[in-house]
PDB file of C-alpha atoms in Angstrom:
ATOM      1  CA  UNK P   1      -7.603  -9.820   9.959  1.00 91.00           C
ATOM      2  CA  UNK P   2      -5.007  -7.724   8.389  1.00 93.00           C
ATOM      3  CA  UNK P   3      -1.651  -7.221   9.545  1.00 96.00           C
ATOM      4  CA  UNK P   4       1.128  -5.463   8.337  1.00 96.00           C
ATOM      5  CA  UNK P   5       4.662  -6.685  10.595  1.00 97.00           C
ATOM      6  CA  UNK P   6       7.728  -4.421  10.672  1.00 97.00           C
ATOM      7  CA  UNK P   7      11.290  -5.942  11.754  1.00 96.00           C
ATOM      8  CA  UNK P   8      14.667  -4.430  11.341  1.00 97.00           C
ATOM      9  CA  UNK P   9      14.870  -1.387  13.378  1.00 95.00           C
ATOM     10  CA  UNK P  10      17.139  -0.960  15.863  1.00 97.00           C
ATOM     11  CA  UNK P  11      20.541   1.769  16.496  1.00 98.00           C
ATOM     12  CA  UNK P  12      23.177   2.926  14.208  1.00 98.00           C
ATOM     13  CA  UNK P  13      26.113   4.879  13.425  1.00 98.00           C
ATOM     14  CA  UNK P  14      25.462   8.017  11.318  1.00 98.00           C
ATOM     15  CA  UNK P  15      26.503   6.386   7.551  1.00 98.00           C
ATOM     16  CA  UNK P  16      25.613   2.682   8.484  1.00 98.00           C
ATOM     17  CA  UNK P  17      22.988   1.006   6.559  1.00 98.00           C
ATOM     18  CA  UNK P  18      19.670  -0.944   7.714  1.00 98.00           C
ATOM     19  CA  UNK P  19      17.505  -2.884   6.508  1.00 98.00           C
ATOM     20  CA  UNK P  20      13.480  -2.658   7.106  1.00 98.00           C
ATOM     21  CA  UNK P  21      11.362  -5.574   6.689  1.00 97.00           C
ATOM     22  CA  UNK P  22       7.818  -5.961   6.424  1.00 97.00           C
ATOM     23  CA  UNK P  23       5.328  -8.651   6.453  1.00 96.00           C
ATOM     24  CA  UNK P  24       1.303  -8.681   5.260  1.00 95.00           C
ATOM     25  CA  UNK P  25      -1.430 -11.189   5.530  1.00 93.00           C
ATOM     26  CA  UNK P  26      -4.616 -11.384   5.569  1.00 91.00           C
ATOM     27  CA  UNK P  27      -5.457 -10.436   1.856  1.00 88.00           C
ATOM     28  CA  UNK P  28      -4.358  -9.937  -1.155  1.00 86.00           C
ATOM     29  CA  UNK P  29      -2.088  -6.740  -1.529  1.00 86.00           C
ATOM     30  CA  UNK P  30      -2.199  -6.838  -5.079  1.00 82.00           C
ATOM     31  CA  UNK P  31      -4.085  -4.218  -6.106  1.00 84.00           C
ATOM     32  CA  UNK P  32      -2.161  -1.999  -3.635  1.00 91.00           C
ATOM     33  CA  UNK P  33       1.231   0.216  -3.452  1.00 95.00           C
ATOM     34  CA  UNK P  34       3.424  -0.522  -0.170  1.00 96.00           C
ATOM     35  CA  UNK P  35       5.313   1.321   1.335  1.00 97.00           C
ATOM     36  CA  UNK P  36       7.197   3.319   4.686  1.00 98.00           C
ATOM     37  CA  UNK P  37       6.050   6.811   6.547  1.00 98.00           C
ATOM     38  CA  UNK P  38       8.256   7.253   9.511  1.00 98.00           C
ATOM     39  CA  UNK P  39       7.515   9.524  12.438  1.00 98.00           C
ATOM     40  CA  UNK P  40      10.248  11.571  14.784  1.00 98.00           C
ATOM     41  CA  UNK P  41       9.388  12.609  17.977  1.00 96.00           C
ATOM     42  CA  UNK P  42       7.329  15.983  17.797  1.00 96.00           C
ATOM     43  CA  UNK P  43       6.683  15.675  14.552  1.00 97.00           C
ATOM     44  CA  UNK P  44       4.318  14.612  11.812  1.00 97.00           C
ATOM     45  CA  UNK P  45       4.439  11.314   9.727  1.00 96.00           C
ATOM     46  CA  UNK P  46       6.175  11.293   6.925  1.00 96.00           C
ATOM     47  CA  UNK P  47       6.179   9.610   3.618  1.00 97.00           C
ATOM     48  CA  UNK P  48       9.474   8.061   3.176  1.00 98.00           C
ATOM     49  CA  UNK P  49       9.137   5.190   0.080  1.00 98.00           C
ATOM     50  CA  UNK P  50       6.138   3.350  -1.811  1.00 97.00           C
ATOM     51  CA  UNK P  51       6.483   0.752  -4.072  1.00 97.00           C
ATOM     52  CA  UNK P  52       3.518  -0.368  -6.827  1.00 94.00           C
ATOM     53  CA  UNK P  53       2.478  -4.051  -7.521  1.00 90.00           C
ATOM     54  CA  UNK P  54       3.891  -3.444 -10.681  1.00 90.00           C
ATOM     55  CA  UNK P  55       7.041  -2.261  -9.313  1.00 93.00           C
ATOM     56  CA  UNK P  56       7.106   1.621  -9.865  1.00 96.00           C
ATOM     57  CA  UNK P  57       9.036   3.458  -6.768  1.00 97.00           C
ATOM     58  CA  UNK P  58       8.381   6.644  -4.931  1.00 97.00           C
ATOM     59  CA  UNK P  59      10.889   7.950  -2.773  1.00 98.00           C
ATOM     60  CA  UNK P  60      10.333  11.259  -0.253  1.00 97.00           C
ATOM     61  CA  UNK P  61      13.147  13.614  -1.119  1.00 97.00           C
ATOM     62  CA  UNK P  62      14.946  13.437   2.354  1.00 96.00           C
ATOM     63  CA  UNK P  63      16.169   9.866   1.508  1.00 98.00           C
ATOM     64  CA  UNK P  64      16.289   9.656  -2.428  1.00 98.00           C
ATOM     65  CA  UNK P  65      19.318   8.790  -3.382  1.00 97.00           C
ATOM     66  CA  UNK P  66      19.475   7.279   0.065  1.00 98.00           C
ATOM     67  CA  UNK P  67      16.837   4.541   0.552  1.00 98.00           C
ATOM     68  CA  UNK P  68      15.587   2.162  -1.775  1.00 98.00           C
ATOM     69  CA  UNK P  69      12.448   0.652  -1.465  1.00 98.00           C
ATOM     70  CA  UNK P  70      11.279  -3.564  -2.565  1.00 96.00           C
ATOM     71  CA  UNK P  71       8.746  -6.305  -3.229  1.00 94.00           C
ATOM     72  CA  UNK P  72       8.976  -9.285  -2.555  1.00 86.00           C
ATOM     73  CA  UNK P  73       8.311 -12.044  -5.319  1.00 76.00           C
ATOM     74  CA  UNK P  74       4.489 -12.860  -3.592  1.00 77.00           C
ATOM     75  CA  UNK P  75       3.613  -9.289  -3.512  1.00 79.00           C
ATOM     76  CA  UNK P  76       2.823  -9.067   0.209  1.00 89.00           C
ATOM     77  CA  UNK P  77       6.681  -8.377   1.556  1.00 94.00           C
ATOM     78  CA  UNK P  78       8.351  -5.108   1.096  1.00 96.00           C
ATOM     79  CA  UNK P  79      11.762  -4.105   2.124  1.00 97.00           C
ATOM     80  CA  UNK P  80      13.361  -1.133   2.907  1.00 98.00           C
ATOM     81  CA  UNK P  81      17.404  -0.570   2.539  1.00 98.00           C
ATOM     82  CA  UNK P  82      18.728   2.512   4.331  1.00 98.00           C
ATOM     83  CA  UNK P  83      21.870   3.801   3.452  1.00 98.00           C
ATOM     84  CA  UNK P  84      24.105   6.433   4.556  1.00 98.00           C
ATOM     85  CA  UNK P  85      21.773   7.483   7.804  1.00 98.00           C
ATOM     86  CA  UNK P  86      21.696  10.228   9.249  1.00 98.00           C
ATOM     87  CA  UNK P  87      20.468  11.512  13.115  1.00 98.00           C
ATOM     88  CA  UNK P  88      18.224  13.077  11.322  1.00 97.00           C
ATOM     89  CA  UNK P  89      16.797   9.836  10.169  1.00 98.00           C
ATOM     90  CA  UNK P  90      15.915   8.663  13.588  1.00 98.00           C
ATOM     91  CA  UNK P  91      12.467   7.979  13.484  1.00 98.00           C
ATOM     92  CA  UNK P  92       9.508   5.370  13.897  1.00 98.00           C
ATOM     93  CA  UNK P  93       8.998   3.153  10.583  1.00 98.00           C
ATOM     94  CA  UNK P  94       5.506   2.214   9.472  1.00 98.00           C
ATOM     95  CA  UNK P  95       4.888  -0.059   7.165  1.00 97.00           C
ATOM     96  CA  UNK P  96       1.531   0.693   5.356  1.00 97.00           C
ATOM     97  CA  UNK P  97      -1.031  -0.752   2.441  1.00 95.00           C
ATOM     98  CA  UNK P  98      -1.403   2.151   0.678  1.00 95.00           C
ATOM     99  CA  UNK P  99      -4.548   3.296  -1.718  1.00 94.00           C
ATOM    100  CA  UNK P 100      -3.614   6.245  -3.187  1.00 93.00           C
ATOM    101  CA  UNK P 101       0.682   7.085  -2.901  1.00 93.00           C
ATOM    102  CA  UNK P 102      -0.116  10.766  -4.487  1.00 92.00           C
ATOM    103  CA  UNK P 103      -2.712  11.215  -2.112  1.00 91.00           C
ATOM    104  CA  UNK P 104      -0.879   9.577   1.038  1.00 89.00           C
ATOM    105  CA  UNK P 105      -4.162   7.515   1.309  1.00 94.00           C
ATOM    106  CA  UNK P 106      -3.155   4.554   3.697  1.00 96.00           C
ATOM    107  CA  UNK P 107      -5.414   1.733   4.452  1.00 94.00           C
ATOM    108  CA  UNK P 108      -3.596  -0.138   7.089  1.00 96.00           C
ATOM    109  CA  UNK P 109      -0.562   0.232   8.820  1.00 97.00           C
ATOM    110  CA  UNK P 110       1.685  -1.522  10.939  1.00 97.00           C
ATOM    111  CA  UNK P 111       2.595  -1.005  14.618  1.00 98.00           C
ATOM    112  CA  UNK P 112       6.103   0.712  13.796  1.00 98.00           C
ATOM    113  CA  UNK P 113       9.329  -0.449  14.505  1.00 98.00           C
ATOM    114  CA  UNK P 114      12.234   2.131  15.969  1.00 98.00           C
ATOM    115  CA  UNK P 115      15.308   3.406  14.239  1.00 98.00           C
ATOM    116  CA  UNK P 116      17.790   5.119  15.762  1.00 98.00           C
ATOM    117  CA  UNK P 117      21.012   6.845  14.422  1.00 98.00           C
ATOM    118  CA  UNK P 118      23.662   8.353  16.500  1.00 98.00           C
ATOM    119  CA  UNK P 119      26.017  10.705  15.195  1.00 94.00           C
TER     120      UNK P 119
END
């Protein structure tokens, strides 16, 4: 059974930083970009970071500069540092396995985890 696991959400200050975390088993995500969408109330998901096995980045242009995305050493962990939030950040995180990045092609995602920043 696959399972992608978020942790790290939680509330901020506008211009704090946090840190998302995100756990997969149940195969091998080696052949497979991961990376974050996030979801705001009312709105659509959104690509926010993907990250190859080889270690290419994508970033959505609301958080470049912003948010950088990582892998961990086994492949199946992949981190998210936010810096410099915004309200406008506020969102649900989801982690996902991810089969195409141009294409936004996700094969499993986690439950979400909740960030939210005050200003």
């Amino acid at each position: 059974q696959v399972q992608l696991i978020e942790s790290g959400g939680g509330l901020v200050q506008a211009g704090d930083s946090l840190t998302l975390s995100c756990a997969a088993s149940g195969r091998s995500f080696n052949s497979y970009a991961m990376g974050w969408f996030r979801q705001a109330t009312g709105e659509e998901r959104e690509f926010v970071a993907a990250i190859s096995y080889g270690g290419i980045t994508w970033l959505g242009n609301s958080v470049k500069g912003r948010f950088n995305i990582s892998r961990g050493d086994a492949k199946n962990t992949v981190t998210l540092l936010m810096n410099t939030l915004k309200p406008e950040d506020t969102a649900v995180y989801y982690c996902a396995s991810i089969v195409d990045v141009d294409r936004g092609r996700v094969d499993y995602w986690g439950k979400g985890t909740l960030v939210t920043v005050t200003s």
